[in-house]
Coordinates of C-alpha atoms in Angstrom, one line a residue:
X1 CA 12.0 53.7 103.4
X2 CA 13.7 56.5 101.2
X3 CA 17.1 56.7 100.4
X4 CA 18.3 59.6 102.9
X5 CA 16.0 57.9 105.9
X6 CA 18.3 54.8 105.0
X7 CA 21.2 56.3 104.9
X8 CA 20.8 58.2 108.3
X9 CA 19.5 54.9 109.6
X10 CA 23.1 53.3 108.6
X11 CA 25.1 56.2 109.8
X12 CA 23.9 56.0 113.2
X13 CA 24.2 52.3 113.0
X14 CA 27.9 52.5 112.3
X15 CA 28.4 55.1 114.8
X16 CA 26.4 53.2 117.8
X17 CA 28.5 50.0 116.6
X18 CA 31.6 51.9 118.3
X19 CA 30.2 52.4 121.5
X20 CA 30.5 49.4 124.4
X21 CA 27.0 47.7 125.4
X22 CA 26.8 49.5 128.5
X23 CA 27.1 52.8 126.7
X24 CA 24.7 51.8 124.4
X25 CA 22.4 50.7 127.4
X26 CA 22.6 54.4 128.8
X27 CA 21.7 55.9 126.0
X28 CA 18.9 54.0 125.6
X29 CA 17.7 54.5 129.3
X30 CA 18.3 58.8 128.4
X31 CA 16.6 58.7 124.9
X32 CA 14.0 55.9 126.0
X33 CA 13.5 56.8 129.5
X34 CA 14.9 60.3 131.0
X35 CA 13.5 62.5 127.7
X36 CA 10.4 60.9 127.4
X37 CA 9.8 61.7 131.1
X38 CA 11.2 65.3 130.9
X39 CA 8.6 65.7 128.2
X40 CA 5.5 64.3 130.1
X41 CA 6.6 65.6 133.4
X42 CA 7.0 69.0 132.2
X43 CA 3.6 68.5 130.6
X44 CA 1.9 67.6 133.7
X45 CA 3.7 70.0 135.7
X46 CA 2.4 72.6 133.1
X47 CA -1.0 71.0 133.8
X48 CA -0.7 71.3 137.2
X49 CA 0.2 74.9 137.3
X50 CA -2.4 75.9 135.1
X51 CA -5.1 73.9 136.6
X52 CA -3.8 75.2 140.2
X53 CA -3.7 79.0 138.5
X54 CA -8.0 78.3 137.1
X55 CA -8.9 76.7 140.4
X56 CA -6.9 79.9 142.4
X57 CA -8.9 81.6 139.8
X58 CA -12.2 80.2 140.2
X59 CA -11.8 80.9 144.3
X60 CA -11.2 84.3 143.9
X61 CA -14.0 85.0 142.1
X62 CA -16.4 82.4 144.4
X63 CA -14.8 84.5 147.7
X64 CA -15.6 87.7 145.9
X65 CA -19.1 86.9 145.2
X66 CA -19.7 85.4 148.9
X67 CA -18.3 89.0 150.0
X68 CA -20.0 91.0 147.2
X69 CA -24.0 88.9 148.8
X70 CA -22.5 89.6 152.8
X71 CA -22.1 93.2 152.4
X72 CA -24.9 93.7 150.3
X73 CA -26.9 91.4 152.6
X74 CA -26.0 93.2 155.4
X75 CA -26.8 96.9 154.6
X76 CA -30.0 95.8 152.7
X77 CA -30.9 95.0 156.4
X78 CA -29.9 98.4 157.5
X79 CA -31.8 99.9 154.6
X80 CA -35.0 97.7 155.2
X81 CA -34.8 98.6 158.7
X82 CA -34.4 102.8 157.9
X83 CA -37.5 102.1 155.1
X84 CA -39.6 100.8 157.8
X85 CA -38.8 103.8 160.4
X86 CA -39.4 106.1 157.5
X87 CA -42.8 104.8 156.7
X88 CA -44.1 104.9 160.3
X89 CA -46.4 107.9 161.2
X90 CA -46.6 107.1 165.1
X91 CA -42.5 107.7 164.8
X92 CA -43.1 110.8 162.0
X93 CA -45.8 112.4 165.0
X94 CA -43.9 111.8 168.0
X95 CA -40.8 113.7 166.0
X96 CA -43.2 116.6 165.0
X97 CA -44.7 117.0 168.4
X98 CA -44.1 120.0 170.6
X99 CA -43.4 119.3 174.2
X100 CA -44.0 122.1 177.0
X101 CA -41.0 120.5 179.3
X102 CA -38.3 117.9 179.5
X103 CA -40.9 116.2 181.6
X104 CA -43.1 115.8 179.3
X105 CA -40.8 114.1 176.4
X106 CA -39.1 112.3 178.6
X107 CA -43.1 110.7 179.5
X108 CA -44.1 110.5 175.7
X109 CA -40.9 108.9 175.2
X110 CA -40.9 106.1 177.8
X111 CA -44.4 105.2 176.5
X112 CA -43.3 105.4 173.1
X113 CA -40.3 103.0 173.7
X114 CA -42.7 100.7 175.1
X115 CA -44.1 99.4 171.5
X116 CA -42.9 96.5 171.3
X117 CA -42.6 96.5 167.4
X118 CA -40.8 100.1 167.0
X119 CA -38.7 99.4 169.9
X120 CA -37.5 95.9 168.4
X121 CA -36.7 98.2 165.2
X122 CA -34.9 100.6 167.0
X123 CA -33.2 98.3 169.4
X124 CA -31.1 96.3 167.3
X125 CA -28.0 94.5 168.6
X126 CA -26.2 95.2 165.3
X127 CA -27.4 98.5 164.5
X128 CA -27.9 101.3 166.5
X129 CA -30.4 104.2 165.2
X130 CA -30.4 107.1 165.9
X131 CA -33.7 109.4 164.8
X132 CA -33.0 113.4 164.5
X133 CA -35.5 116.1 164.1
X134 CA -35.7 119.8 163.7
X135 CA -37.8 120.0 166.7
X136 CA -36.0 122.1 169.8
X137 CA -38.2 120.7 172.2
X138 CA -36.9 117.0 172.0
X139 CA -34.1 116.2 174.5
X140 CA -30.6 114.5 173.3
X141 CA -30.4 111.6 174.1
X142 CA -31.4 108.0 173.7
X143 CA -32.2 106.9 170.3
X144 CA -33.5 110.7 169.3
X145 CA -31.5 114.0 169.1
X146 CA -32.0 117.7 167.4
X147 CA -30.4 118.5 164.3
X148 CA -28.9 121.3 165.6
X149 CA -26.7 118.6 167.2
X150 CA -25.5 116.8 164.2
X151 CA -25.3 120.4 162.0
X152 CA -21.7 120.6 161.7
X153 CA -21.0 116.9 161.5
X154 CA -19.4 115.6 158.2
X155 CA -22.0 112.4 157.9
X156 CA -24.8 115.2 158.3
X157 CA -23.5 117.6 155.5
X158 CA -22.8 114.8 153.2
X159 CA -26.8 113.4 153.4
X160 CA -27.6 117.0 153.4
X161 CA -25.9 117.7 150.2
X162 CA -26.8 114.4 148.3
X163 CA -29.7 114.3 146.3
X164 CA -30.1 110.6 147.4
X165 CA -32.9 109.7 149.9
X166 CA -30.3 107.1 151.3
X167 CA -26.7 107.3 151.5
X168 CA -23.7 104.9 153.2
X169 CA -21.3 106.6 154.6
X170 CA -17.5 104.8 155.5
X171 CA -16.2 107.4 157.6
X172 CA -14.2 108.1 161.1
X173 CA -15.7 110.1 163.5
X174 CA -13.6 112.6 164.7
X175 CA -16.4 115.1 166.0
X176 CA -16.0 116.9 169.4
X177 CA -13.2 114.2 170.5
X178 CA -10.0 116.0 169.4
X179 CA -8.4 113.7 172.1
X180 CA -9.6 110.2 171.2
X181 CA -8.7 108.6 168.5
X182 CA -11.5 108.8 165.7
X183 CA -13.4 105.7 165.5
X184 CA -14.7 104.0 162.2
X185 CA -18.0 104.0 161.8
X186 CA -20.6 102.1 158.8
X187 CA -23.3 104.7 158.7
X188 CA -26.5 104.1 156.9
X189 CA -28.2 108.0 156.6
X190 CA -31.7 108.0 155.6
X191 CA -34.0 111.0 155.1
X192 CA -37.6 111.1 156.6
X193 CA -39.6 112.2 153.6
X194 CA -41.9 109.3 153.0
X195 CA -44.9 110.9 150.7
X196 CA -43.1 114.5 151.3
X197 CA -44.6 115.0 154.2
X198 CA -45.0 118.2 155.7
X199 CA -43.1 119.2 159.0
X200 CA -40.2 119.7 160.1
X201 CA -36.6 117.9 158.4
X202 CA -36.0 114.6 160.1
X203 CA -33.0 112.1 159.4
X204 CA -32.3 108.7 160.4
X205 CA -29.4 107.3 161.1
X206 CA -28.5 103.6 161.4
X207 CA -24.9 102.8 162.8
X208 CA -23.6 99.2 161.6
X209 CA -21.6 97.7 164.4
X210 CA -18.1 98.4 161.9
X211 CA -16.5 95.6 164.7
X212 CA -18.8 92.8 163.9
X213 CA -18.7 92.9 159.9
X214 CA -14.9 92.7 160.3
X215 CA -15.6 89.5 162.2
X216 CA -17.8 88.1 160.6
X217 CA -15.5 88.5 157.3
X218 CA -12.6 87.2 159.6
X219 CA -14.9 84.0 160.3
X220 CA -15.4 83.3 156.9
X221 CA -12.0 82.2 156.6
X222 CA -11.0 83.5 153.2
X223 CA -7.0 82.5 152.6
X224 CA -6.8 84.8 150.3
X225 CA -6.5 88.5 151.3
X226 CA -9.7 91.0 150.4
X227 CA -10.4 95.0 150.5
X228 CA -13.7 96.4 149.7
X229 CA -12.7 99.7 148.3
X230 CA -14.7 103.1 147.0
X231 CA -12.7 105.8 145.6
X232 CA -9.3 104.1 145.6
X233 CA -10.0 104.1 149.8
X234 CA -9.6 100.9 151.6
X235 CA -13.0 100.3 153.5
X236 CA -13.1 96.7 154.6
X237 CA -10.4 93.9 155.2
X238 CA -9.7 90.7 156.0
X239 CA -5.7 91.3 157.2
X240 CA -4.4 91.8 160.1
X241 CA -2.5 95.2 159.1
X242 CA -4.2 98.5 159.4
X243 CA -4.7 99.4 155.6
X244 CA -8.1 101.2 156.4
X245 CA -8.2 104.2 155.3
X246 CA -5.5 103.7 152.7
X247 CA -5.0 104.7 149.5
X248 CA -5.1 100.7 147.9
X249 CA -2.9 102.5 144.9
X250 CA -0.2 103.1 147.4
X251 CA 0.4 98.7 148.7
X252 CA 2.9 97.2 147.2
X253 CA 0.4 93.8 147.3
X254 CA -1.4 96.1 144.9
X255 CA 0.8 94.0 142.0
X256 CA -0.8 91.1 143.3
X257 CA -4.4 91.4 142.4
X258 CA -6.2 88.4 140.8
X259 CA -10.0 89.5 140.8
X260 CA -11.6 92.5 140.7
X261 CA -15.1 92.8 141.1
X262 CA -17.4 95.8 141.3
X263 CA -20.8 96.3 143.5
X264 CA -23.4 99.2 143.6
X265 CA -24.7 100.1 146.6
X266 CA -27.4 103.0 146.9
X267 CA -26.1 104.7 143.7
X268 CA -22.2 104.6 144.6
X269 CA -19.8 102.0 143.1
X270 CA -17.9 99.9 145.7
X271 CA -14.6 97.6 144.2
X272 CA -13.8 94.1 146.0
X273 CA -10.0 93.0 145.8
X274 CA -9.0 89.3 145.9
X275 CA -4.9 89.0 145.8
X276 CA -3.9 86.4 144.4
X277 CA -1.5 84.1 147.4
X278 CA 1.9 84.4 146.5
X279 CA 3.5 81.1 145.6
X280 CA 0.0 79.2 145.9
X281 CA 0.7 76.1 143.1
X282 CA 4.0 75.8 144.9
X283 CA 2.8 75.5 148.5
X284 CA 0.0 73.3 146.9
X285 CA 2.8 71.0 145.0
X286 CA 4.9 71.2 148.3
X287 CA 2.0 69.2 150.2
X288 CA 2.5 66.5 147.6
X289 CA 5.9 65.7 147.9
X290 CA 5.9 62.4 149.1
X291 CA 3.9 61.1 146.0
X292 CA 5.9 63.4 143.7
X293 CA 9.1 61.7 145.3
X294 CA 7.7 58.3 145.1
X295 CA 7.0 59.1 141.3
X296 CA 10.3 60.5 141.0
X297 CA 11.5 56.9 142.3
X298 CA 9.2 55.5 140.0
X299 CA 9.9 56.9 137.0
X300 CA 13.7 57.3 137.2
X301 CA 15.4 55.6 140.1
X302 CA 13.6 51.7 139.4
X303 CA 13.8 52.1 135.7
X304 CA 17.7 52.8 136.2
X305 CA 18.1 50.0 139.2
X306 CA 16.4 47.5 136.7
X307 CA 18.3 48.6 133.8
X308 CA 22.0 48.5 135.6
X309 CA 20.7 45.1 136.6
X310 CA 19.9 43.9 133.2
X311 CA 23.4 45.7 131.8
X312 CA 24.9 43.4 134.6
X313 CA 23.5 40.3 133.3
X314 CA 24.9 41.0 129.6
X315 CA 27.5 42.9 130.0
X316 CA 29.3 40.3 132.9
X317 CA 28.8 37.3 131.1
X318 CA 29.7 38.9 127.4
X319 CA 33.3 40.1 129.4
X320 CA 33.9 36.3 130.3
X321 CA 33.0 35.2 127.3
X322 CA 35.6 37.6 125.6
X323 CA 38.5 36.5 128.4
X324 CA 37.6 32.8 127.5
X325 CA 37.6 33.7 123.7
X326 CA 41.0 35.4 124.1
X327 CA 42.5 31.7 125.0
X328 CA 42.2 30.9 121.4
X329 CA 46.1 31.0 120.9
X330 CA 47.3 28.4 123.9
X331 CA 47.1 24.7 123.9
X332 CA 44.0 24.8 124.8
X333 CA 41.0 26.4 125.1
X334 CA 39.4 27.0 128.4
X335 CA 35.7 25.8 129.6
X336 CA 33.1 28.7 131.1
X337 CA 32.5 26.9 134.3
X338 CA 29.1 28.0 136.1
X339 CA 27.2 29.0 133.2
X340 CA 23.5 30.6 134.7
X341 CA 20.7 31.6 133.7
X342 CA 18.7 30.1 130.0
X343 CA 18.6 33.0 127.8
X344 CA 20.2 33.5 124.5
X345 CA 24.0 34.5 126.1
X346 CA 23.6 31.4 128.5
X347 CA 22.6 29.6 124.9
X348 CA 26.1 30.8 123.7
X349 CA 28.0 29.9 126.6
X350 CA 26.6 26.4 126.6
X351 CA 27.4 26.6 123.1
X352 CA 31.0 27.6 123.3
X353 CA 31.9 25.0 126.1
X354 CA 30.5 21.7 123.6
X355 CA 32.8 23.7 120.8
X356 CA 36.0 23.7 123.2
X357 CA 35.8 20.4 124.4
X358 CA 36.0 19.8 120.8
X359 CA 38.4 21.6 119.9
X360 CA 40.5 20.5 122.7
X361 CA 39.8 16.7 121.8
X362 CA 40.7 17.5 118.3
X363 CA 44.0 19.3 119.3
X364 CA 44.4 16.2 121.7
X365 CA 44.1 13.5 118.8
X366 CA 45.9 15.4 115.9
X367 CA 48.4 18.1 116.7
X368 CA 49.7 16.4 120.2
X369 CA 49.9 13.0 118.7
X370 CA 51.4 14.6 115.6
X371 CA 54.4 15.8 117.6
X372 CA 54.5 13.3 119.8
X373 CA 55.1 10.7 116.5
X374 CA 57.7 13.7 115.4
X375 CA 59.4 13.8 118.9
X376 CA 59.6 9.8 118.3
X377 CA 61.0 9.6 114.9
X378 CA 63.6 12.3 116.1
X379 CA 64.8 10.3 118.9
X380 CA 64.8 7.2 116.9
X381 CA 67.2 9.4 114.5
X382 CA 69.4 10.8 116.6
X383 CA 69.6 7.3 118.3
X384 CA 71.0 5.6 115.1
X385 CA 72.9 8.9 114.0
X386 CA 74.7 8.3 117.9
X387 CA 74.8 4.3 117.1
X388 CA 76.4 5.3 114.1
X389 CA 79.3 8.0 115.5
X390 CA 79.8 5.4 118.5
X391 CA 80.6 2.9 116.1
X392 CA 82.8 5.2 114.2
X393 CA 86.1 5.9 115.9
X394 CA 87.5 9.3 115.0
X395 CA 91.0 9.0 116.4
X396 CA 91.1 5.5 114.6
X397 CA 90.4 7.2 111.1
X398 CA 92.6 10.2 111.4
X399 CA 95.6 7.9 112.7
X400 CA 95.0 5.7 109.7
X401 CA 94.4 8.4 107.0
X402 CA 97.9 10.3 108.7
X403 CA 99.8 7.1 108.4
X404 CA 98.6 6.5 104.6
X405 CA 99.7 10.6 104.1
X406 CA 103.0 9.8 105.4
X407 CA 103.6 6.5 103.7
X408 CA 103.5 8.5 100.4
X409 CA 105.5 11.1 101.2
X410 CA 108.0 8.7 102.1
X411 CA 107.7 7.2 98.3
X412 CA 107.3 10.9 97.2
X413 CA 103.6 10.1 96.1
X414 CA 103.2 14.1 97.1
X415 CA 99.6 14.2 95.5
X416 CA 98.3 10.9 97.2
X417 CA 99.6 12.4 100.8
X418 CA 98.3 15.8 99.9
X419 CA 94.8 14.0 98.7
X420 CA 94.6 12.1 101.6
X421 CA 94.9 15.3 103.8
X422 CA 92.2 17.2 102.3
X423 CA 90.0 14.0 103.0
X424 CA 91.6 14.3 106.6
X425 CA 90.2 18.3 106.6
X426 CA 86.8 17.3 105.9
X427 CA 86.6 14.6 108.2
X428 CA 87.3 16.3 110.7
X429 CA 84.7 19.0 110.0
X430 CA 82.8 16.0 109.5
X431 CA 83.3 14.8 113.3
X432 CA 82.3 17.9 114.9
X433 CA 78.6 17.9 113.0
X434 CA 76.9 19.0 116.7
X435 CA 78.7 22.4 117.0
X436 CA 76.4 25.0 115.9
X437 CA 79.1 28.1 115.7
X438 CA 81.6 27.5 113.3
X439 CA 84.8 30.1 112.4
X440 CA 85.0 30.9 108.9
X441 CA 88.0 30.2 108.5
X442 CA 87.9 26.3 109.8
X443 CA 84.7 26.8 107.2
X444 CA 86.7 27.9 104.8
X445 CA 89.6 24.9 105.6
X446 CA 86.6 22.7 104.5
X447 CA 85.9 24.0 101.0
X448 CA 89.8 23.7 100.2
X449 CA 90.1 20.8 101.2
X450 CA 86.5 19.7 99.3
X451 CA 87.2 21.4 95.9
X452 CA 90.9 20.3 95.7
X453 CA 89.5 16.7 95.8
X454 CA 87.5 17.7 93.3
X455 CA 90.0 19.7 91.8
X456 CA 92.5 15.7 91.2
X457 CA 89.1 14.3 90.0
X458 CA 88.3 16.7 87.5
X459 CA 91.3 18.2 86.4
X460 CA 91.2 21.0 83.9
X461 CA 87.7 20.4 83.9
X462 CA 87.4 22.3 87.1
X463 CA 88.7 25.5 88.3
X464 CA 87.9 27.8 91.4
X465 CA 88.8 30.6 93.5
X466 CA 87.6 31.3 97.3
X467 CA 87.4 35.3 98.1
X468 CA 86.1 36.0 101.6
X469 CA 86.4 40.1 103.1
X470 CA 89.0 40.2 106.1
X471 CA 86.3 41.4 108.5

């Protein structure tokens, strides 16, 4: 370990060493537990979301390909369908055939519709054709018609003007019905020209029932929203508002394309439009929330149940053990009582209680019976001290030592009587021993009377002088 790790390594030690166990518990259960979890849960959420965004992904583009093979499977039936009409010569002959009367197409035209095969073709239930000829003597109606009929219509001038045998054609029919509303139509336009025959300009027409293909798009049951667009123009959707018709540019979902894919049909370029669904990882997260509740429990709410209850068990008994230790100054120490448990703080407990019984026995056998022996020899002490002043008469001594006093005044023996009355001073001071408070002055009484006995014993020897402040 290098110096600096070291030395960080201590500083943190000394700073932790400030902080109480249960603060050092939750900051191990933030740093140990809470960002460890922030880190992994935000990584698995981040999983999650990009995982959820690859699979929203990977739907779009499955949805747009089982589109892109409906629409194309579709029309190719409408164009294998126009292919065979175009190749048949009984269909080409009865077209190019001039009838005398009505009668008489109406009769070529029963039998005709009797072949089974060309009337199956014909007689689709999800396309209706509709064969048109340059031949004035046909009668409109049915599944033929002039083209003087059709001249002026807008699905006639755009096959007429297109190079293209075969052209599709997304359109509303508005012709000659100014007071209907215009229908949408799927229009498959084929021209007649198989081998450029000879005769006169025929057209076929093949209209996909535009109802059913938004059903059966509707049945697929795509969550997503889709448009099938050409031009910018929405042609085909599965939602339930009326964009048809629309400029796509101008939808404000228009921000919320995922997938884009492009289809050619019959030389013109058709886009499909997946939007992506708004808020699809959190819908997707919000059907999990039990289990991301139960790992929220998990991960957070047990760890921190078990840790409080671990804190508990150290930090409860460690507080008794600090209120027993802080019984260290009385008499005598006091006993854990109900240690639990057998780990290392039980240990300690156990330990402490064998240490203060002890202690207590050794403060029982040496200090107690120390002062007990003191408290003994005092009383035997102050019992001969009272022995003693009992046997002493006070009033018997001071009469005595007065009497000796005035004895030798009488014989003018003034220093024996003044002797004797310093002794008499100190005596008396003597006498009252017990009195704590004493006045200076009666103090100072004493040491007269003391140092003039001392004063007859010494003589010249000896000299004094007593100077006490007046306050």
């Amino acid at each position: 370990m290098s110096d600096s790790v070291r030395h960080i390594t201590e500083q943190i030690e000394k700073y932790l060493m400030n902080f109480s166990l249960k603060k050092k518990l939750r900051i191990f259960y933030i740093v140990c537990v809470i960002f460890p979890l922030m880190l992994t849960d935000g990584f698995i959420l981040h999983s999650v979301f990009t995982a959820g965004r690859a699979q929203q992904q990977h739907d779009m583009e499955n949805l747009a390909s089982a589109l892109q093979y409906y629409v194309i499977g579709t029309f190719e039936q409408a164009a294998a369908t126009a292919d065979t009409l175009n190749l048949s010569s009984y269909i080409e002959n009865f077209l190019e055939k001039r009838y005398e009367t009505p009668l008489d197409y109406v009769t070529e035209y029963q039998e005709f519709m009797n072949q089974s095969f060309l009337g199956s073709s014909i007689n689709s239930g999800d396309v209706r054709v509709t064969i048109y000829a340059d031949n004035n003597t046909l009668v409109n109606g049915g599944r033929f018609g002039t083209i003087d009929k059709i001249r002026d219509t807008t699905w006639y001038q755009t096959l007429k003007q297109d190079d293209r045998d075969a052209v599709l054609l997304f359109y509303y029919d508005d012709w000659q019905s100014p007071a209907v509303a215009p229908k949408r139509k799927i229009l498959f336009l084929r021209k007649m020209n198989f081998a450029a025959r000879r005769g006169c300009e025929k057209v076929i027409k093949l209209e996909i029932n535009y109802s059913k293909v938004i059903r059966d798009i509707d049945k697929m049951n795509y969550e997503l929203p889709v448009f099938i667009c050409k031009d910018g123009k929405v042609l085909l959707s599965n939602t339930k508002d009326n964009y048809l018709g629309q400029d796509f540019s101008e939808f404000t979902m228009q921000k919320n394309i995922g997938y884009v894919k492009d289809i050619s049909l019959y030389g013109d370029t058709y886009q499909i439009y997946v939007l992506r669904q708004k808020d699809a990882v959190w819908k997707q997260l919000a059907k999990n929330v039990p289990l991301l509740f139960f790992l929220i429990f998990i991960n957070t709410l047990l760890p921190f149940f078990l840790m409080t209850l671990i804190e508990r068990s150290v930090t409860v008994r460690i507080a008794q053990l600090g209120k027993v230790f802080d019984s260290v100054d009385s008499e005598k120490l006091i006993e854990i009582k109900n240690v639990q448990g057998d780990d290392e703080i039980s240990q300690l407990m156990h330990n402490y209680n064998r240490m203060a019984d002890r202690t207590n026995g050794l403060i029982q056998t040496v200090y107690k019976d120390k002062l007990r022996e003191r408290e003994m020899s005092l009383a035997k002490k102050n019992a001969e001290l009272l022995a003693l002043h009992v046997q002493i008469n006070p009033h018997f001594l001071f009469n005595a030592l007065e009497s000796i006093r005035m004895h030798s005044i009488l014989k003018e023996e003034f220093e024996t009587a003044d002797m004797v009355e310093r002794l008499a001073i100190m005596e008396r001071q003597n006498v009252d021993w017990g009195n704590d408070d004493i006045p200076i002055s009666r103090e100072m009484d004493f040491v007269e009377a003391y140092l003039g006995l001392q004063k007859y014993r010494f003589g010249d020897r000896l000299s004094y002088s007593v100077s006490v402040e007046p306050d």
